[in-house]
Amino acid sequence: VDNISTTDAYLAKKDSAEKMRGGFTLGVRFSKSISNNMFLKSGFQFTQMFEQFKLTTENERRVTTTIVTRTLVRAGLPDTTISDTTSLIQIGYRTQRNTNLYRSIELPILLSYEFGKQDSKYSFALTAGAIINLSTWNNGITVDELNQVVSINSKPTQNSFYTHQIGLSAYLSASVIKQLNEKWSFFAEPYLRYSLGKNNV
């Protein structure tokens, strides 16, 4: 139970410090017709994701003690000395900011259904399949299990969320395609992607 609580606290701190800010994918694809509207597609692509890291931690704690002494003079009685002690705690915070970059070279294996072509130079497609992550390199900082700010490329632990091994993601997209000539076309493709393992971003 203690281990689960520690992990949950670490994940909450990590999630609060890191915010994904989008990214882009560029590449080349080759397609092979299976039927009039169905195509098998593959190729190579480069993906870069941007993440904003912001972590505020306690940097310094200073205690200031003030002692105020007063003497009471009373007629016919000995003088009385009274001391009051006041402590003030001052806490300083440090905020660390960084833009993390996650880059990868990937191999898509996709099945696509295209429609609306005919005499028009534009067509539309729905695409689903898998993305194989061939190589990944990252640049930035993160927070580890000891709440220390470390490089993303530091030696991974068994709980590390960033790996450089081959990974697999499920892929779903809709695209607009402009035919340039008989062999080449240009397309824009917003997509949804779900990693099937640890983050191979």
PDB file of C-alpha atoms in Angstrom:
ATOM      1  CA  VAL A   1       0.000   0.000   0.000  1.00  0.00           C
ATOM      2  CA  ASP A   2       2.821   2.405   0.875  1.00  0.00           C
ATOM      3  CA  ASN A   3       4.500   1.710  -2.468  1.00  0.00           C
ATOM      4  CA  ILE A   4       1.243   2.415  -4.360  1.00  0.00           C
ATOM      5  CA  SER A   5       0.732   5.656  -2.443  1.00  0.00           C
ATOM      6  CA  THR A   6       4.303   6.746  -3.202  1.00  0.00           C
ATOM      7  CA  THR A   7       3.857   5.967  -6.893  1.00  0.00           C
ATOM      8  CA  ASP A   8       0.537   7.864  -7.026  1.00  0.00           C
ATOM      9  CA  ALA A   9       2.119  10.898  -5.351  1.00  0.00           C
ATOM     10  CA  TYR A  10       5.034  10.805  -7.787  1.00  0.00           C
ATOM     11  CA  LEU A  11       2.729  10.552 -10.815  1.00  0.00           C
ATOM     12  CA  ALA A  12       0.614  13.450  -9.545  1.00  0.00           C
ATOM     13  CA  LYS A  13       3.696  15.633  -9.107  1.00  0.00           C
ATOM     14  CA  LYS A  14       5.037  14.639 -12.527  1.00  0.00           C
ATOM     15  CA  ASP A  15       1.705  15.311 -14.258  1.00  0.00           C
ATOM     16  CA  SER A  16       1.402  18.741 -12.628  1.00  0.00           C
ATOM     17  CA  ALA A  17       4.903  19.699 -13.807  1.00  0.00           C
ATOM     18  CA  GLU A  18       4.590  18.541 -17.439  1.00  0.00           C
ATOM     19  CA  LYS A  19       2.102  19.811 -20.014  1.00  0.00           C
ATOM     20  CA  MET A  20       2.135  18.625 -23.625  1.00  0.00           C
ATOM     21  CA  ARG A  21       2.040  21.559 -26.055  1.00  0.00           C
ATOM     22  CA  GLY A  22       1.531  19.788 -29.382  1.00  0.00           C
ATOM     23  CA  GLY A  23       3.888  18.772 -32.135  1.00  0.00           C
ATOM     24  CA  PHE A  24       4.122  17.781 -35.760  1.00  0.00           C
ATOM     25  CA  THR A  25       4.900  14.853 -38.057  1.00  0.00           C
ATOM     26  CA  LEU A  26       6.618  14.977 -41.464  1.00  0.00           C
ATOM     27  CA  GLY A  27       7.337  12.070 -43.734  1.00  0.00           C
ATOM     28  CA  VAL A  28       6.994  10.157 -46.968  1.00  0.00           C
ATOM     29  CA  ARG A  29       4.468   7.388 -47.608  1.00  0.00           C
ATOM     30  CA  PHE A  30       4.057   4.780 -50.274  1.00  0.00           C
ATOM     31  CA  SER A  31       0.671   3.229 -50.991  1.00  0.00           C
ATOM     32  CA  LYS A  32      -0.442   0.071 -52.756  1.00  0.00           C
ATOM     33  CA  SER A  33      -3.971  -0.340 -54.020  1.00  0.00           C
ATOM     34  CA  ILE A  34      -5.893  -3.332 -52.643  1.00  0.00           C
ATOM     35  CA  SER A  35      -9.211  -2.390 -54.272  1.00  0.00           C
ATOM     36  CA  ASN A  36     -10.758   0.714 -55.808  1.00  0.00           C
ATOM     37  CA  ASN A  37     -10.953   2.464 -52.462  1.00  0.00           C
ATOM     38  CA  MET A  38      -8.683   0.469 -50.134  1.00  0.00           C
ATOM     39  CA  PHE A  39      -4.955   1.161 -49.867  1.00  0.00           C
ATOM     40  CA  LEU A  40      -2.094  -0.316 -47.848  1.00  0.00           C
ATOM     41  CA  LYS A  41       0.301   2.458 -46.824  1.00  0.00           C
ATOM     42  CA  SER A  42       3.782   2.548 -45.324  1.00  0.00           C
ATOM     43  CA  GLY A  43       6.897   4.726 -45.363  1.00  0.00           C
ATOM     44  CA  PHE A  44       8.999   6.712 -42.910  1.00  0.00           C
ATOM     45  CA  GLN A  45       8.130   9.708 -40.779  1.00  0.00           C
ATOM     46  CA  PHE A  46       9.755  12.113 -38.321  1.00  0.00           C
ATOM     47  CA  THR A  47       7.741  13.194 -35.271  1.00  0.00           C
ATOM     48  CA  GLN A  48       8.562  15.957 -32.805  1.00  0.00           C
ATOM     49  CA  MET A  49       6.506  16.706 -29.689  1.00  0.00           C
ATOM     50  CA  PHE A  50       6.788  19.771 -27.449  1.00  0.00           C
ATOM     51  CA  GLU A  51       6.260  19.659 -23.688  1.00  0.00           C
ATOM     52  CA  GLN A  52       6.339  22.514 -21.192  1.00  0.00           C
ATOM     53  CA  PHE A  53       8.053  21.671 -17.897  1.00  0.00           C
ATOM     54  CA  LYS A  54       7.415  23.896 -14.869  1.00  0.00           C
ATOM     55  CA  LEU A  55       8.211  22.849 -11.301  1.00  0.00           C
ATOM     56  CA  THR A  56       8.110  25.026  -8.192  1.00  0.00           C
ATOM     57  CA  THR A  57       9.993  23.693  -5.174  1.00  0.00           C
ATOM     58  CA  GLU A  58      11.008  25.021  -1.778  1.00  0.00           C
ATOM     59  CA  ASN A  59      14.511  26.394  -2.155  1.00  0.00           C
ATOM     60  CA  GLU A  60      15.304  27.975   1.209  1.00  0.00           C
ATOM     61  CA  ARG A  61      13.805  28.249   4.675  1.00  0.00           C
ATOM     62  CA  ARG A  62      14.941  30.992   7.065  1.00  0.00           C
ATOM     63  CA  VAL A  63      13.854  31.463  10.669  1.00  0.00           C
ATOM     64  CA  THR A  64      14.176  34.939  12.173  1.00  0.00           C
ATOM     65  CA  THR A  65      13.806  35.241  15.952  1.00  0.00           C
ATOM     66  CA  THR A  66      13.042  38.562  17.589  1.00  0.00           C
ATOM     67  CA  ILE A  67      13.273  39.056  21.361  1.00  0.00           C
ATOM     68  CA  VAL A  68      11.595  42.115  22.900  1.00  0.00           C
ATOM     69  CA  THR A  69      12.464  42.931  26.538  1.00  0.00           C
ATOM     70  CA  ARG A  70      10.436  45.324  28.677  1.00  0.00           C
ATOM     71  CA  THR A  71      10.971  46.436  32.266  1.00  0.00           C
ATOM     72  CA  LEU A  72       7.976  47.197  34.441  1.00  0.00           C
ATOM     73  CA  VAL A  73       8.611  49.727  37.209  1.00  0.00           C
ATOM     74  CA  ARG A  74       6.159  49.455  40.081  1.00  0.00           C
ATOM     75  CA  ALA A  75       6.150  51.744  43.114  1.00  0.00           C
ATOM     76  CA  GLY A  76       7.340  50.002  46.260  1.00  0.00           C
ATOM     77  CA  LEU A  77       8.021  46.752  44.434  1.00  0.00           C
ATOM     78  CA  PRO A  78      11.058  45.363  42.617  1.00  0.00           C
ATOM     79  CA  ASP A  79      11.278  46.069  38.881  1.00  0.00           C
ATOM     80  CA  THR A  80      10.005  43.210  36.702  1.00  0.00           C
ATOM     81  CA  THR A  81      11.598  42.297  33.356  1.00  0.00           C
ATOM     82  CA  ILE A  82       9.353  40.674  30.719  1.00  0.00           C
ATOM     83  CA  SER A  83      10.710  39.088  27.515  1.00  0.00           C
ATOM     84  CA  ASP A  84       8.611  38.266  24.465  1.00  0.00           C
ATOM     85  CA  THR A  85      10.023  35.970  21.767  1.00  0.00           C
ATOM     86  CA  THR A  86       8.630  36.006  18.212  1.00  0.00           C
ATOM     87  CA  SER A  87       9.746  33.672  15.409  1.00  0.00           C
ATOM     88  CA  LEU A  88       9.148  34.410  11.730  1.00  0.00           C
ATOM     89  CA  ILE A  89       9.611  31.693   9.119  1.00  0.00           C
ATOM     90  CA  GLN A  90      10.494  32.895   5.619  1.00  0.00           C
ATOM     91  CA  ILE A  91      10.229  30.323   2.805  1.00  0.00           C
ATOM     92  CA  GLY A  92      11.822  30.861  -0.596  1.00  0.00           C
ATOM     93  CA  TYR A  93      10.679  29.036  -3.710  1.00  0.00           C
ATOM     94  CA  ARG A  94      12.492  28.205  -6.943  1.00  0.00           C
ATOM     95  CA  THR A  95      10.652  27.755 -10.241  1.00  0.00           C
ATOM     96  CA  GLN A  96      12.351  25.745 -12.997  1.00  0.00           C
ATOM     97  CA  ARG A  97      11.044  26.046 -16.580  1.00  0.00           C
ATOM     98  CA  ASN A  98      12.055  24.233 -19.725  1.00  0.00           C
ATOM     99  CA  THR A  99      10.703  23.193 -23.118  1.00  0.00           C
ATOM    100  CA  ASN A 100      11.199  19.456 -23.552  1.00  0.00           C
ATOM    101  CA  LEU A 101      11.560  17.962 -27.036  1.00  0.00           C
ATOM    102  CA  TYR A 102      10.724  14.375 -27.973  1.00  0.00           C
ATOM    103  CA  ARG A 103      11.846  13.270 -31.449  1.00  0.00           C
ATOM    104  CA  SER A 104      11.451   9.940 -33.185  1.00  0.00           C
ATOM    105  CA  ILE A 105      11.823   8.146 -36.514  1.00  0.00           C
ATOM    106  CA  GLU A 106       8.868   5.873 -37.192  1.00  0.00           C
ATOM    107  CA  LEU A 107       7.521   3.270 -39.604  1.00  0.00           C
ATOM    108  CA  PRO A 108       3.745   3.443 -40.237  1.00  0.00           C
ATOM    109  CA  ILE A 109       1.821   0.351 -41.382  1.00  0.00           C
ATOM    110  CA  LEU A 110      -1.669   1.545 -42.272  1.00  0.00           C
ATOM    111  CA  LEU A 111      -4.862   0.549 -44.032  1.00  0.00           C
ATOM    112  CA  SER A 112      -6.735   3.417 -45.661  1.00  0.00           C
ATOM    113  CA  TYR A 113     -10.157   3.852 -47.242  1.00  0.00           C
ATOM    114  CA  GLU A 114     -10.290   6.735 -49.755  1.00  0.00           C
ATOM    115  CA  PHE A 115     -13.408   8.321 -51.237  1.00  0.00           C
ATOM    116  CA  GLY A 116     -14.541  11.403 -53.162  1.00  0.00           C
ATOM    117  CA  LYS A 117     -11.820  11.231 -55.794  1.00  0.00           C
ATOM    118  CA  GLN A 118     -13.291  10.616 -59.256  1.00  0.00           C
ATOM    119  CA  ASP A 119     -12.697  13.741 -61.402  1.00  0.00           C
ATOM    120  CA  SER A 120     -11.681  15.960 -58.471  1.00  0.00           C
ATOM    121  CA  LYS A 121      -8.048  16.611 -57.539  1.00  0.00           C
ATOM    122  CA  TYR A 122      -9.038  16.263 -53.887  1.00  0.00           C
ATOM    123  CA  SER A 123     -10.051  13.147 -52.010  1.00  0.00           C
ATOM    124  CA  PHE A 124     -10.629  12.130 -48.391  1.00  0.00           C
ATOM    125  CA  ALA A 125      -9.476   9.134 -46.401  1.00  0.00           C
ATOM    126  CA  LEU A 126     -10.022   7.312 -43.135  1.00  0.00           C
ATOM    127  CA  THR A 127      -6.906   5.504 -41.962  1.00  0.00           C
ATOM    128  CA  ALA A 128      -6.140   3.033 -39.165  1.00  0.00           C
ATOM    129  CA  GLY A 129      -3.153   0.902 -38.264  1.00  0.00           C
ATOM    130  CA  ALA A 130       0.050   0.838 -36.244  1.00  0.00           C
ATOM    131  CA  ILE A 131       3.126   3.044 -35.881  1.00  0.00           C
ATOM    132  CA  ILE A 132       6.433   1.338 -35.092  1.00  0.00           C
ATOM    133  CA  ASN A 133       8.938   3.577 -33.297  1.00  0.00           C
ATOM    134  CA  LEU A 134      12.372   2.797 -34.769  1.00  0.00           C
ATOM    135  CA  SER A 135      14.499   5.368 -32.928  1.00  0.00           C
ATOM    136  CA  THR A 136      13.926   8.038 -30.284  1.00  0.00           C
ATOM    137  CA  TRP A 137      16.023  10.852 -28.875  1.00  0.00           C
ATOM    138  CA  ASN A 138      14.841  13.322 -26.239  1.00  0.00           C
ATOM    139  CA  ASN A 139      16.045  16.630 -24.840  1.00  0.00           C
ATOM    140  CA  GLY A 140      14.826  18.169 -21.591  1.00  0.00           C
ATOM    141  CA  ILE A 141      14.307  17.676 -17.879  1.00  0.00           C
ATOM    142  CA  THR A 142      11.834  15.832 -15.679  1.00  0.00           C
ATOM    143  CA  VAL A 143      11.293  15.007 -12.000  1.00  0.00           C
ATOM    144  CA  ASP A 144      12.357  11.612 -10.655  1.00  0.00           C
ATOM    145  CA  GLU A 145      10.957   9.422  -7.855  1.00  0.00           C
ATOM    146  CA  LEU A 146      13.050  11.363  -5.297  1.00  0.00           C
ATOM    147  CA  ASN A 147      11.499  14.673  -6.441  1.00  0.00           C
ATOM    148  CA  GLN A 148      14.802  15.747  -7.971  1.00  0.00           C
ATOM    149  CA  VAL A 149      14.968  17.515 -11.318  1.00  0.00           C
ATOM    150  CA  VAL A 150      17.018  15.338 -13.683  1.00  0.00           C
ATOM    151  CA  SER A 151      17.737  15.060 -17.389  1.00  0.00           C
ATOM    152  CA  ILE A 152      15.266  12.992 -19.392  1.00  0.00           C
ATOM    153  CA  ASN A 153      18.303  11.139 -20.737  1.00  0.00           C
ATOM    154  CA  SER A 154      19.599  10.180 -17.281  1.00  0.00           C
ATOM    155  CA  LYS A 155      20.009   6.496 -16.477  1.00  0.00           C
ATOM    156  CA  PRO A 156      16.504   4.972 -16.466  1.00  0.00           C
ATOM    157  CA  THR A 157      15.065   3.180 -13.444  1.00  0.00           C
ATOM    158  CA  GLN A 158      12.607   0.305 -13.452  1.00  0.00           C
ATOM    159  CA  ASN A 159       9.800   2.884 -13.226  1.00  0.00           C
ATOM    160  CA  SER A 160      11.192   5.080 -15.992  1.00  0.00           C
ATOM    161  CA  PHE A 161       8.600   6.459 -18.408  1.00  0.00           C
ATOM    162  CA  TYR A 162      11.104   7.262 -21.153  1.00  0.00           C
ATOM    163  CA  THR A 163      12.768   4.501 -23.116  1.00  0.00           C
ATOM    164  CA  HIS A 164      14.764   4.348 -26.334  1.00  0.00           C
ATOM    165  CA  GLN A 165      13.680   0.873 -27.380  1.00  0.00           C
ATOM    166  CA  ILE A 166      11.338  -0.016 -30.224  1.00  0.00           C
ATOM    167  CA  GLY A 167       7.734   0.820 -29.366  1.00  0.00           C
ATOM    168  CA  LEU A 168       4.291   0.372 -30.896  1.00  0.00           C
ATOM    169  CA  SER A 169       1.306   2.734 -31.136  1.00  0.00           C
ATOM    170  CA  ALA A 170      -2.248   2.374 -32.460  1.00  0.00           C
ATOM    171  CA  TYR A 171      -3.162   5.018 -35.048  1.00  0.00           C
ATOM    172  CA  LEU A 172      -6.432   6.501 -36.354  1.00  0.00           C
ATOM    173  CA  SER A 173      -6.776   9.487 -38.694  1.00  0.00           C
ATOM    174  CA  ALA A 174      -8.829  11.417 -41.229  1.00  0.00           C
ATOM    175  CA  SER A 175      -7.077  13.141 -44.117  1.00  0.00           C
ATOM    176  CA  VAL A 176      -7.520  15.463 -47.066  1.00  0.00           C
ATOM    177  CA  ILE A 177      -5.456  14.492 -50.132  1.00  0.00           C
ATOM    178  CA  LYS A 178      -4.499  16.636 -53.111  1.00  0.00           C
ATOM    179  CA  GLN A 179      -3.349  14.748 -56.188  1.00  0.00           C
ATOM    180  CA  LEU A 180      -0.240  16.381 -57.709  1.00  0.00           C
ATOM    181  CA  ASN A 181       0.216  13.942 -60.577  1.00  0.00           C
ATOM    182  CA  GLU A 182      -0.242  10.241 -61.290  1.00  0.00           C
ATOM    183  CA  LYS A 183       2.417   9.183 -58.766  1.00  0.00           C
ATOM    184  CA  TRP A 184       2.596  11.934 -56.143  1.00  0.00           C
ATOM    185  CA  SER A 185       0.063  13.527 -53.799  1.00  0.00           C
ATOM    186  CA  PHE A 186       0.111  15.896 -50.837  1.00  0.00           C
ATOM    187  CA  PHE A 187      -2.013  15.300 -47.733  1.00  0.00           C
ATOM    188  CA  ALA A 188      -2.922  16.848 -44.372  1.00  0.00           C
ATOM    189  CA  GLU A 189      -3.868  14.349 -41.686  1.00  0.00           C
ATOM    190  CA  PRO A 190      -5.038  15.137 -38.117  1.00  0.00           C
ATOM    191  CA  TYR A 191      -4.744  11.953 -36.065  1.00  0.00           C
ATOM    192  CA  LEU A 192      -5.272  10.199 -32.754  1.00  0.00           C
ATOM    193  CA  ARG A 193      -2.501   7.994 -31.422  1.00  0.00           C
ATOM    194  CA  TYR A 194      -2.329   5.662 -28.418  1.00  0.00           C
ATOM    195  CA  SER A 195       0.901   4.160 -27.124  1.00  0.00           C
ATOM    196  CA  LEU A 196       0.689   0.415 -26.452  1.00  0.00           C
ATOM    197  CA  GLY A 197       3.615   0.434 -24.003  1.00  0.00           C
ATOM    198  CA  LYS A 198       5.720   2.809 -21.978  1.00  0.00           C
ATOM    199  CA  ASN A 199       6.244   6.287 -23.407  1.00  0.00           C
ATOM    200  CA  ASN A 200       8.477   5.960 -26.417  1.00  0.00           C
ATOM    201  CA  VAL A 201       7.875   9.586 -27.291  1.00  0.00           C
TER     202      VAL A 201
END
